[in-house]
Amino acid sequence: MRGFRWPPPPDSGPRTWGPGPGGPRTGRPALPEPETELVTTPHGVRLERLVTGTGDPVTVFAHGLGNGIATTRPFGSGVTGRKVFFQFRGHGRSDAPDGSWTYLDLARDLRAVADLGGASRAFGASLGAGALCRLLTESPERFDKLVFFLPAVLDEPRGPVARQRLTDLLEAVESGDASAVADVVSLELPPPVRNTPAGWAYLRQRLDQLLRDGLADGLATLPEQAPLHDVAALAAVNAPALVIACAGDDLHPVEVAERLAAALPRATLHVYDRPGVLWSERADLRERISGFLNE
């Protein structure tokens, strides 16, 4: 794998830099962001929201730290009914209240969006999975079906590697330096995808969003927190759940997913054999999520 370069070529594709003619040149970046709206929640925080699809049931999608609507939309591409995507506080156009925040604050954001949209099913990725766990300890019967994608933390804070990566992202975005942000965001891509047209397109979109909207200071303490005091609290959740993990993912250890699946009475665990499944196992991942939610 050759070194990462920023800025990218004008055509978003590799020239003399990057993989040769036999290198990977396919893959899909996150979907572009359509027109969204700001909704006012009962706890007074305005959140950016996008609603797609029609009819029932309704599924709410909660994103990871530093991500947002664009990166969660692919997970709902095969899901029937209405789909409600949103940005947690401090992301996108959502409000950023003063002070530091906790997973309880994120759970309130998620609950408010779910209630306003009439959602009966929930999907949480990484940070969103933690917020969903926190919500379920307060209201274990709130949802009929649950999907947890790459849960990162339960009752213990994230490990040092994950904390450093997230700190680097927040500092890079705060600096406004596109090259610094690109260096951090490029680590989200599997090595074979970097320096390909699809990889450059993904980077451009992520940088456009992060440098336009920024990330709020209140997010800085979240990597040092855990959403739960005791994972045993999830024993009261009776909804069917699908927990998805990837071997070799330093930010989302398989052990966390295994403990979550063991704590939920009706959970199914699926572990992919390598990270980067949105690029390498996209069709299987989509079918797995939609098959579970639609049945």
PDB file of C-alpha atoms in Angstrom:
ATOM      1  CA  MET A   1       0.000   0.000   0.000  1.00  0.00           C
ATOM      2  CA  ARG A   2       1.537   3.305  -1.058  1.00  0.00           C
ATOM      3  CA  GLY A   3       1.315   6.426   1.042  1.00  0.00           C
ATOM      4  CA  PHE A   4      -1.802   8.512   1.282  1.00  0.00           C
ATOM      5  CA  ARG A   5      -1.788  11.789  -0.661  1.00  0.00           C
ATOM      6  CA  TRP A   6      -3.847  14.930  -0.181  1.00  0.00           C
ATOM      7  CA  PRO A   7      -5.171  16.836  -2.067  1.00  0.00           C
ATOM      8  CA  PRO A   8      -6.413  14.126  -4.411  1.00  0.00           C
ATOM      9  CA  PRO A   9      -6.145  14.205  -8.189  1.00  0.00           C
ATOM     10  CA  PRO A  10      -8.741  16.549  -9.754  1.00  0.00           C
ATOM     11  CA  ASP A  11     -10.641  13.592 -11.208  1.00  0.00           C
ATOM     12  CA  SER A  12     -10.733  11.848  -7.801  1.00  0.00           C
ATOM     13  CA  GLY A  13      -8.818   8.893  -9.188  1.00  0.00           C
ATOM     14  CA  PRO A  14      -5.279   7.551  -8.907  1.00  0.00           C
ATOM     15  CA  ARG A  15      -2.654   8.386 -11.492  1.00  0.00           C
ATOM     16  CA  THR A  16       0.921   7.285 -10.909  1.00  0.00           C
ATOM     17  CA  TRP A  17       0.042   7.143  -7.192  1.00  0.00           C
ATOM     18  CA  GLY A  18      -2.034   4.316  -5.785  1.00  0.00           C
ATOM     19  CA  PRO A  19      -2.775   0.777  -6.992  1.00  0.00           C
ATOM     20  CA  GLY A  20      -1.848  -0.316 -10.464  1.00  0.00           C
ATOM     21  CA  PRO A  21      -4.221  -1.415 -13.239  1.00  0.00           C
ATOM     22  CA  GLY A  22      -5.126  -4.539 -11.293  1.00  0.00           C
ATOM     23  CA  GLY A  23      -5.968  -2.626  -8.114  1.00  0.00           C
ATOM     24  CA  PRO A  24      -9.519  -2.278  -6.875  1.00  0.00           C
ATOM     25  CA  ARG A  25     -11.467   0.459  -8.623  1.00  0.00           C
ATOM     26  CA  THR A  26     -14.992  -0.343  -7.584  1.00  0.00           C
ATOM     27  CA  GLY A  27     -17.055   0.281  -4.487  1.00  0.00           C
ATOM     28  CA  ARG A  28     -19.671   2.791  -3.483  1.00  0.00           C
ATOM     29  CA  PRO A  29     -19.149   5.829  -1.301  1.00  0.00           C
ATOM     30  CA  ALA A  30     -21.819   6.987   1.130  1.00  0.00           C
ATOM     31  CA  LEU A  31     -24.941   8.382  -0.499  1.00  0.00           C
ATOM     32  CA  PRO A  32     -25.014  12.159  -1.040  1.00  0.00           C
ATOM     33  CA  GLU A  33     -26.945  14.155   1.500  1.00  0.00           C
ATOM     34  CA  PRO A  34     -30.395  15.351   0.314  1.00  0.00           C
ATOM     35  CA  GLU A  35     -32.354  18.264   1.734  1.00  0.00           C
ATOM     36  CA  THR A  36     -32.926  17.820   5.473  1.00  0.00           C
ATOM     37  CA  GLU A  37     -34.980  19.600   8.119  1.00  0.00           C
ATOM     38  CA  LEU A  38     -34.445  20.808  11.670  1.00  0.00           C
ATOM     39  CA  VAL A  39     -36.894  19.497  14.261  1.00  0.00           C
ATOM     40  CA  THR A  40     -37.292  20.776  17.812  1.00  0.00           C
ATOM     41  CA  THR A  41     -37.229  18.080  20.480  1.00  0.00           C
ATOM     42  CA  PRO A  42     -39.074  18.124  23.825  1.00  0.00           C
ATOM     43  CA  HIS A  43     -35.744  18.670  25.596  1.00  0.00           C
ATOM     44  CA  GLY A  44     -35.130  21.823  23.562  1.00  0.00           C
ATOM     45  CA  VAL A  45     -32.352  20.649  21.239  1.00  0.00           C
ATOM     46  CA  ARG A  46     -32.966  21.080  17.517  1.00  0.00           C
ATOM     47  CA  LEU A  47     -31.801  18.078  15.523  1.00  0.00           C
ATOM     48  CA  GLU A  48     -31.230  17.639  11.807  1.00  0.00           C
ATOM     49  CA  ARG A  49     -33.488  14.945  10.352  1.00  0.00           C
ATOM     50  CA  LEU A  50     -34.221  13.180   7.092  1.00  0.00           C
ATOM     51  CA  VAL A  51     -37.280  10.964   6.532  1.00  0.00           C
ATOM     52  CA  THR A  52     -37.415   8.626   3.522  1.00  0.00           C
ATOM     53  CA  GLY A  53     -39.737   5.870   2.411  1.00  0.00           C
ATOM     54  CA  THR A  54     -43.446   5.468   3.102  1.00  0.00           C
ATOM     55  CA  GLY A  55     -45.762   3.486   5.329  1.00  0.00           C
ATOM     56  CA  ASP A  56     -45.130   1.389   8.401  1.00  0.00           C
ATOM     57  CA  PRO A  57     -43.131   0.199  10.207  1.00  0.00           C
ATOM     58  CA  VAL A  58     -40.814   3.105  10.960  1.00  0.00           C
ATOM     59  CA  THR A  59     -37.105   2.598  11.691  1.00  0.00           C
ATOM     60  CA  VAL A  60     -34.806   5.186  13.278  1.00  0.00           C
ATOM     61  CA  PHE A  61     -31.096   5.125  12.390  1.00  0.00           C
ATOM     62  CA  ALA A  62     -28.446   6.430  14.817  1.00  0.00           C
ATOM     63  CA  HIS A  63     -24.950   7.158  13.483  1.00  0.00           C
ATOM     64  CA  GLY A  64     -21.426   6.930  14.886  1.00  0.00           C
ATOM     65  CA  LEU A  65     -19.213   9.676  16.292  1.00  0.00           C
ATOM     66  CA  GLY A  66     -18.096  12.065  13.570  1.00  0.00           C
ATOM     67  CA  ASN A  67     -20.492  10.512  11.049  1.00  0.00           C
ATOM     68  CA  GLY A  68     -24.100  11.337  10.219  1.00  0.00           C
ATOM     69  CA  ILE A  69     -27.038  10.911   7.896  1.00  0.00           C
ATOM     70  CA  ALA A  70     -25.011  10.197   4.759  1.00  0.00           C
ATOM     71  CA  THR A  71     -23.075   7.337   6.335  1.00  0.00           C
ATOM     72  CA  THR A  72     -26.139   5.653   7.866  1.00  0.00           C
ATOM     73  CA  ARG A  73     -28.406   5.832   4.821  1.00  0.00           C
ATOM     74  CA  PRO A  74     -26.814   2.793   3.105  1.00  0.00           C
ATOM     75  CA  PHE A  75     -27.862   0.594   6.052  1.00  0.00           C
ATOM     76  CA  GLY A  76     -31.516   1.327   5.331  1.00  0.00           C
ATOM     77  CA  SER A  77     -31.463   0.872   1.573  1.00  0.00           C
ATOM     78  CA  GLY A  78     -33.325  -2.451   1.694  1.00  0.00           C
ATOM     79  CA  VAL A  79     -35.481  -1.757   4.742  1.00  0.00           C
ATOM     80  CA  THR A  80     -39.230  -1.395   4.146  1.00  0.00           C
ATOM     81  CA  GLY A  81     -41.435   1.355   5.557  1.00  0.00           C
ATOM     82  CA  ARG A  82     -40.368   4.841   6.597  1.00  0.00           C
ATOM     83  CA  LYS A  83     -36.779   5.458   7.638  1.00  0.00           C
ATOM     84  CA  VAL A  84     -35.786   8.281   9.967  1.00  0.00           C
ATOM     85  CA  PHE A  85     -32.160   9.423   9.841  1.00  0.00           C
ATOM     86  CA  PHE A  86     -30.814  12.180  12.051  1.00  0.00           C
ATOM     87  CA  GLN A  87     -27.687  13.890  13.355  1.00  0.00           C
ATOM     88  CA  PHE A  88     -26.871  13.702  17.050  1.00  0.00           C
ATOM     89  CA  ARG A  89     -26.159  16.992  18.839  1.00  0.00           C
ATOM     90  CA  GLY A  90     -22.849  18.452  17.766  1.00  0.00           C
ATOM     91  CA  HIS A  91     -23.054  16.909  14.285  1.00  0.00           C
ATOM     92  CA  GLY A  92     -24.195  18.492  11.038  1.00  0.00           C
ATOM     93  CA  ARG A  93     -26.776  21.237  11.508  1.00  0.00           C
ATOM     94  CA  SER A  94     -27.979  19.896  14.863  1.00  0.00           C
ATOM     95  CA  ASP A  95     -27.651  22.119  17.911  1.00  0.00           C
ATOM     96  CA  ALA A  96     -24.580  21.950  20.124  1.00  0.00           C
ATOM     97  CA  PRO A  97     -25.648  22.886  23.672  1.00  0.00           C
ATOM     98  CA  ASP A  98     -22.974  24.316  25.959  1.00  0.00           C
ATOM     99  CA  GLY A  99     -20.973  21.999  28.194  1.00  0.00           C
ATOM    100  CA  SER A 100     -19.877  18.393  27.909  1.00  0.00           C
ATOM    101  CA  TRP A 101     -22.371  15.663  27.075  1.00  0.00           C
ATOM    102  CA  THR A 102     -23.085  12.130  28.212  1.00  0.00           C
ATOM    103  CA  TYR A 103     -24.649   9.066  26.662  1.00  0.00           C
ATOM    104  CA  LEU A 104     -27.820  10.008  28.512  1.00  0.00           C
ATOM    105  CA  ASP A 105     -27.958  13.182  26.398  1.00  0.00           C
ATOM    106  CA  LEU A 106     -27.481  11.143  23.240  1.00  0.00           C
ATOM    107  CA  ALA A 107     -30.181   8.708  24.363  1.00  0.00           C
ATOM    108  CA  ARG A 108     -32.559  11.655  24.785  1.00  0.00           C
ATOM    109  CA  ASP A 109     -31.760  12.790  21.235  1.00  0.00           C
ATOM    110  CA  LEU A 110     -32.440   9.306  19.900  1.00  0.00           C
ATOM    111  CA  ARG A 111     -35.638   8.883  21.902  1.00  0.00           C
ATOM    112  CA  ALA A 112     -36.981  12.262  20.785  1.00  0.00           C
ATOM    113  CA  VAL A 113     -36.388  11.550  17.098  1.00  0.00           C
ATOM    114  CA  ALA A 114     -37.893   8.073  17.453  1.00  0.00           C
ATOM    115  CA  ASP A 115     -40.964   9.418  19.259  1.00  0.00           C
ATOM    116  CA  LEU A 116     -41.503  12.279  16.813  1.00  0.00           C
ATOM    117  CA  GLY A 117     -41.269   9.869  13.889  1.00  0.00           C
ATOM    118  CA  GLY A 118     -43.288   7.071  15.457  1.00  0.00           C
ATOM    119  CA  ALA A 119     -40.410   4.610  15.107  1.00  0.00           C
ATOM    120  CA  SER A 120     -40.948   1.050  16.363  1.00  0.00           C
ATOM    121  CA  ARG A 121     -37.543  -0.268  15.267  1.00  0.00           C
ATOM    122  CA  ALA A 122     -34.042   1.090  15.843  1.00  0.00           C
ATOM    123  CA  PHE A 123     -30.608   0.780  14.278  1.00  0.00           C
ATOM    124  CA  GLY A 124     -27.490   2.037  16.058  1.00  0.00           C
ATOM    125  CA  ALA A 125     -23.929   2.160  14.685  1.00  0.00           C
ATOM    126  CA  SER A 126     -20.955   2.552  17.051  1.00  0.00           C
ATOM    127  CA  LEU A 127     -21.763   5.686  19.095  1.00  0.00           C
ATOM    128  CA  GLY A 128     -25.400   5.255  18.058  1.00  0.00           C
ATOM    129  CA  ALA A 129     -25.339   1.692  19.365  1.00  0.00           C
ATOM    130  CA  GLY A 130     -24.144   3.019  22.730  1.00  0.00           C
ATOM    131  CA  ALA A 131     -26.890   5.629  22.806  1.00  0.00           C
ATOM    132  CA  LEU A 132     -29.436   2.935  21.952  1.00  0.00           C
ATOM    133  CA  CYS A 133     -28.182   0.745  24.802  1.00  0.00           C
ATOM    134  CA  ARG A 134     -28.510   3.690  27.190  1.00  0.00           C
ATOM    135  CA  LEU A 135     -32.075   4.362  26.019  1.00  0.00           C
ATOM    136  CA  LEU A 136     -33.012   0.698  26.481  1.00  0.00           C
ATOM    137  CA  THR A 137     -31.923   0.685  30.114  1.00  0.00           C
ATOM    138  CA  GLU A 138     -34.548   3.392  30.724  1.00  0.00           C
ATOM    139  CA  SER A 139     -37.232   1.967  28.398  1.00  0.00           C
ATOM    140  CA  PRO A 140     -36.526  -1.705  27.619  1.00  0.00           C
ATOM    141  CA  GLU A 141     -39.828  -2.136  25.763  1.00  0.00           C
ATOM    142  CA  ARG A 142     -39.475   0.957  23.555  1.00  0.00           C
ATOM    143  CA  PHE A 143     -38.696  -0.872  20.281  1.00  0.00           C
ATOM    144  CA  ASP A 144     -39.960  -4.027  18.602  1.00  0.00           C
ATOM    145  CA  LYS A 145     -36.688  -4.816  16.795  1.00  0.00           C
ATOM    146  CA  LEU A 146     -33.091  -3.713  17.255  1.00  0.00           C
ATOM    147  CA  VAL A 147     -29.914  -3.707  15.161  1.00  0.00           C
ATOM    148  CA  PHE A 148     -26.499  -2.915  16.645  1.00  0.00           C
ATOM    149  CA  PHE A 149     -23.739  -2.381  14.074  1.00  0.00           C
ATOM    150  CA  LEU A 150     -20.160  -2.342  15.382  1.00  0.00           C
ATOM    151  CA  PRO A 151     -20.943  -1.577  19.044  1.00  0.00           C
ATOM    152  CA  ALA A 152     -17.882   0.099  20.520  1.00  0.00           C
ATOM    153  CA  VAL A 153     -18.507   0.384  24.246  1.00  0.00           C
ATOM    154  CA  LEU A 154     -20.842  -0.894  26.977  1.00  0.00           C
ATOM    155  CA  ASP A 155     -19.934  -0.478  30.642  1.00  0.00           C
ATOM    156  CA  GLU A 156     -16.269   0.476  30.197  1.00  0.00           C
ATOM    157  CA  PRO A 157     -14.788   3.435  28.256  1.00  0.00           C
ATOM    158  CA  ARG A 158     -13.178   2.920  24.886  1.00  0.00           C
ATOM    159  CA  GLY A 159      -9.618   1.641  24.705  1.00  0.00           C
ATOM    160  CA  PRO A 160      -6.605   3.925  24.125  1.00  0.00           C
ATOM    161  CA  VAL A 161      -6.413   3.289  20.359  1.00  0.00           C
ATOM    162  CA  ALA A 162     -10.038   4.281  19.831  1.00  0.00           C
ATOM    163  CA  ARG A 163      -9.762   7.302  22.121  1.00  0.00           C
ATOM    164  CA  GLN A 164      -6.694   8.545  20.271  1.00  0.00           C
ATOM    165  CA  ARG A 165      -8.311   8.101  16.856  1.00  0.00           C
ATOM    166  CA  LEU A 166     -11.390  10.047  17.908  1.00  0.00           C
ATOM    167  CA  THR A 167      -9.283  12.736  19.566  1.00  0.00           C
ATOM    168  CA  ASP A 168      -7.248  13.075  16.374  1.00  0.00           C
ATOM    169  CA  LEU A 169     -10.429  13.504  14.336  1.00  0.00           C
ATOM    170  CA  LEU A 170     -11.847  16.181  16.632  1.00  0.00           C
ATOM    171  CA  GLU A 171      -8.550  18.087  16.670  1.00  0.00           C
ATOM    172  CA  ALA A 172      -8.143  17.859  12.895  1.00  0.00           C
ATOM    173  CA  VAL A 173     -11.658  19.163  12.277  1.00  0.00           C
ATOM    174  CA  GLU A 174     -11.107  21.963  14.794  1.00  0.00           C
ATOM    175  CA  SER A 175      -7.929  22.992  12.943  1.00  0.00           C
ATOM    176  CA  GLY A 176      -9.798  23.363   9.651  1.00  0.00           C
ATOM    177  CA  ASP A 177      -6.845  21.754   7.842  1.00  0.00           C
ATOM    178  CA  ALA A 178      -8.251  19.585   5.045  1.00  0.00           C
ATOM    179  CA  SER A 179      -5.059  17.538   4.807  1.00  0.00           C
ATOM    180  CA  ALA A 180      -5.100  16.749   8.538  1.00  0.00           C
ATOM    181  CA  VAL A 181      -8.761  15.718   8.405  1.00  0.00           C
ATOM    182  CA  ALA A 182      -8.131  13.588   5.322  1.00  0.00           C
ATOM    183  CA  ASP A 183      -5.274  11.775   7.043  1.00  0.00           C
ATOM    184  CA  VAL A 184      -7.607  10.721   9.861  1.00  0.00           C
ATOM    185  CA  VAL A 185     -10.678   9.970   7.741  1.00  0.00           C
ATOM    186  CA  SER A 186      -8.629   7.864   5.306  1.00  0.00           C
ATOM    187  CA  LEU A 187      -8.163   5.346   8.135  1.00  0.00           C
ATOM    188  CA  GLU A 188     -11.885   4.572   7.855  1.00  0.00           C
ATOM    189  CA  LEU A 189     -11.210   2.999   4.457  1.00  0.00           C
ATOM    190  CA  PRO A 190      -9.832  -0.516   3.982  1.00  0.00           C
ATOM    191  CA  PRO A 191      -6.301  -0.297   2.508  1.00  0.00           C
ATOM    192  CA  PRO A 192      -7.322  -1.773  -0.886  1.00  0.00           C
ATOM    193  CA  VAL A 193      -9.919   1.004  -1.319  1.00  0.00           C
ATOM    194  CA  ARG A 194      -7.633   3.954  -0.555  1.00  0.00           C
ATOM    195  CA  ASN A 195      -6.317   5.767  -3.619  1.00  0.00           C
ATOM    196  CA  THR A 196      -9.119   4.388  -5.785  1.00  0.00           C
ATOM    197  CA  PRO A 197     -11.838   6.574  -7.371  1.00  0.00           C
ATOM    198  CA  ALA A 198     -14.408   5.254  -4.882  1.00  0.00           C
ATOM    199  CA  GLY A 199     -12.074   5.945  -1.970  1.00  0.00           C
ATOM    200  CA  TRP A 200     -11.372   9.499  -3.132  1.00  0.00           C
ATOM    201  CA  ALA A 201     -15.084  10.132  -3.640  1.00  0.00           C
ATOM    202  CA  TYR A 202     -15.803   8.967  -0.093  1.00  0.00           C
ATOM    203  CA  LEU A 203     -13.018  11.158   1.294  1.00  0.00           C
ATOM    204  CA  ARG A 204     -14.216  14.217  -0.600  1.00  0.00           C
ATOM    205  CA  GLN A 205     -17.755  13.790   0.691  1.00  0.00           C
ATOM    206  CA  ARG A 206     -16.661  13.239   4.291  1.00  0.00           C
ATOM    207  CA  LEU A 207     -14.335  16.244   4.173  1.00  0.00           C
ATOM    208  CA  ASP A 208     -16.979  18.469   2.613  1.00  0.00           C
ATOM    209  CA  GLN A 209     -19.350  17.624   5.454  1.00  0.00           C
ATOM    210  CA  LEU A 210     -16.828  17.789   8.303  1.00  0.00           C
ATOM    211  CA  LEU A 211     -15.185  21.027   7.190  1.00  0.00           C
ATOM    212  CA  ARG A 212     -18.560  22.640   6.452  1.00  0.00           C
ATOM    213  CA  ASP A 213     -20.373  21.660   9.657  1.00  0.00           C
ATOM    214  CA  GLY A 214     -17.522  20.865  12.053  1.00  0.00           C
ATOM    215  CA  LEU A 215     -17.783  18.793  15.234  1.00  0.00           C
ATOM    216  CA  ALA A 216     -18.740  20.356  18.555  1.00  0.00           C
ATOM    217  CA  ASP A 217     -16.394  20.542  21.556  1.00  0.00           C
ATOM    218  CA  GLY A 218     -19.001  18.729  23.653  1.00  0.00           C
ATOM    219  CA  LEU A 219     -18.126  15.483  21.856  1.00  0.00           C
ATOM    220  CA  ALA A 220     -14.553  15.473  23.154  1.00  0.00           C
ATOM    221  CA  THR A 221     -15.322  13.713  26.449  1.00  0.00           C
ATOM    222  CA  LEU A 222     -17.538  10.970  25.002  1.00  0.00           C
ATOM    223  CA  PRO A 223     -14.646   8.571  24.196  1.00  0.00           C
ATOM    224  CA  GLU A 224     -13.831   8.569  27.922  1.00  0.00           C
ATOM    225  CA  GLN A 225     -17.359   7.565  28.915  1.00  0.00           C
ATOM    226  CA  ALA A 226     -19.436   4.392  28.907  1.00  0.00           C
ATOM    227  CA  PRO A 227     -23.187   4.318  28.200  1.00  0.00           C
ATOM    228  CA  LEU A 228     -24.016   1.713  30.865  1.00  0.00           C
ATOM    229  CA  HIS A 229     -23.264   1.275  34.545  1.00  0.00           C
ATOM    230  CA  ASP A 230     -24.052  -2.427  34.361  1.00  0.00           C
ATOM    231  CA  VAL A 231     -24.609  -4.430  31.185  1.00  0.00           C
ATOM    232  CA  ALA A 232     -27.010  -6.660  33.174  1.00  0.00           C
ATOM    233  CA  ALA A 233     -29.602  -3.896  32.834  1.00  0.00           C
ATOM    234  CA  LEU A 234     -30.163  -5.031  29.244  1.00  0.00           C
ATOM    235  CA  ALA A 235     -31.665  -8.316  30.468  1.00  0.00           C
ATOM    236  CA  ALA A 236     -35.062  -6.592  30.550  1.00  0.00           C
ATOM    237  CA  VAL A 237     -35.003  -5.995  26.777  1.00  0.00           C
ATOM    238  CA  ASN A 238     -37.227  -8.581  25.116  1.00  0.00           C
ATOM    239  CA  ALA A 239     -37.127  -7.332  21.522  1.00  0.00           C
ATOM    240  CA  PRO A 240     -35.332  -9.459  18.910  1.00  0.00           C
ATOM    241  CA  ALA A 241     -31.886  -7.988  18.243  1.00  0.00           C
ATOM    242  CA  LEU A 242     -29.194  -8.403  15.601  1.00  0.00           C
ATOM    243  CA  VAL A 243     -25.629  -7.595  16.667  1.00  0.00           C
ATOM    244  CA  ILE A 244     -23.015  -7.207  13.923  1.00  0.00           C
ATOM    245  CA  ALA A 245     -19.251  -7.057  14.453  1.00  0.00           C
ATOM    246  CA  CYS A 246     -16.042  -7.383  12.443  1.00  0.00           C
ATOM    247  CA  ALA A 247     -12.880  -9.213  13.411  1.00  0.00           C
ATOM    248  CA  GLY A 248      -9.801  -7.020  13.438  1.00  0.00           C
ATOM    249  CA  ASP A 249     -11.609  -3.721  14.020  1.00  0.00           C
ATOM    250  CA  ASP A 250      -9.581  -1.824  16.649  1.00  0.00           C
ATOM    251  CA  LEU A 251     -12.305   0.776  17.210  1.00  0.00           C
ATOM    252  CA  HIS A 252     -15.097  -1.764  17.651  1.00  0.00           C
ATOM    253  CA  PRO A 253     -13.758  -4.882  19.407  1.00  0.00           C
ATOM    254  CA  VAL A 254     -15.566  -8.135  18.772  1.00  0.00           C
ATOM    255  CA  GLU A 255     -15.588  -8.742  22.530  1.00  0.00           C
ATOM    256  CA  VAL A 256     -17.956  -5.782  22.999  1.00  0.00           C
ATOM    257  CA  ALA A 257     -20.398  -7.232  20.467  1.00  0.00           C
ATOM    258  CA  GLU A 258     -20.171 -10.653  22.100  1.00  0.00           C
ATOM    259  CA  ARG A 259     -20.953  -9.223  25.534  1.00  0.00           C
ATOM    260  CA  LEU A 260     -23.849  -7.208  24.120  1.00  0.00           C
ATOM    261  CA  ALA A 261     -25.333 -10.235  22.369  1.00  0.00           C
ATOM    262  CA  ALA A 262     -24.978 -12.280  25.553  1.00  0.00           C
ATOM    263  CA  ALA A 263     -26.706  -9.576  27.610  1.00  0.00           C
ATOM    264  CA  LEU A 264     -29.731  -9.281  25.298  1.00  0.00           C
ATOM    265  CA  PRO A 265     -32.151 -12.202  25.811  1.00  0.00           C
ATOM    266  CA  ARG A 266     -33.158 -12.496  22.133  1.00  0.00           C
ATOM    267  CA  ALA A 267     -30.009 -11.466  20.264  1.00  0.00           C
ATOM    268  CA  THR A 268     -28.322 -12.989  17.236  1.00  0.00           C
ATOM    269  CA  LEU A 269     -24.621 -12.254  16.726  1.00  0.00           C
ATOM    270  CA  HIS A 270     -22.916 -12.156  13.341  1.00  0.00           C
ATOM    271  CA  VAL A 271     -19.165 -11.547  13.054  1.00  0.00           C
ATOM    272  CA  TYR A 272     -17.543 -10.782   9.695  1.00  0.00           C
ATOM    273  CA  ASP A 273     -13.991 -12.033   9.300  1.00  0.00           C
ATOM    274  CA  ARG A 274     -12.488  -8.619   8.487  1.00  0.00           C
ATOM    275  CA  PRO A 275     -13.271  -4.923   8.917  1.00  0.00           C
ATOM    276  CA  GLY A 276     -14.516  -2.571   6.197  1.00  0.00           C
ATOM    277  CA  VAL A 277     -17.645  -4.575   5.404  1.00  0.00           C
ATOM    278  CA  LEU A 278     -19.430  -1.574   3.884  1.00  0.00           C
ATOM    279  CA  TRP A 279     -16.897  -1.919   1.076  1.00  0.00           C
ATOM    280  CA  SER A 280     -16.168  -5.642   0.962  1.00  0.00           C
ATOM    281  CA  GLU A 281     -19.510  -7.168   2.061  1.00  0.00           C
ATOM    282  CA  ARG A 282     -21.983  -4.418   1.218  1.00  0.00           C
ATOM    283  CA  ALA A 283     -24.622  -6.614  -0.435  1.00  0.00           C
ATOM    284  CA  ASP A 284     -24.500  -9.253   2.289  1.00  0.00           C
ATOM    285  CA  LEU A 285     -24.657  -6.604   5.021  1.00  0.00           C
ATOM    286  CA  ARG A 286     -27.648  -4.899   3.429  1.00  0.00           C
ATOM    287  CA  GLU A 287     -29.491  -8.180   2.978  1.00  0.00           C
ATOM    288  CA  ARG A 288     -28.691  -9.251   6.536  1.00  0.00           C
ATOM    289  CA  ILE A 289     -30.059  -6.030   8.049  1.00  0.00           C
ATOM    290  CA  SER A 290     -33.102  -5.733   5.802  1.00  0.00           C
ATOM    291  CA  GLY A 291     -33.885  -9.446   6.100  1.00  0.00           C
ATOM    292  CA  PHE A 292     -33.903  -9.194   9.888  1.00  0.00           C
ATOM    293  CA  LEU A 293     -35.963  -5.994  10.048  1.00  0.00           C
ATOM    294  CA  ASN A 294     -38.405  -6.897   7.265  1.00  0.00           C
ATOM    295  CA  GLU A 295     -39.336 -10.431   8.318  1.00  0.00           C
TER     296      GLU A 295
END
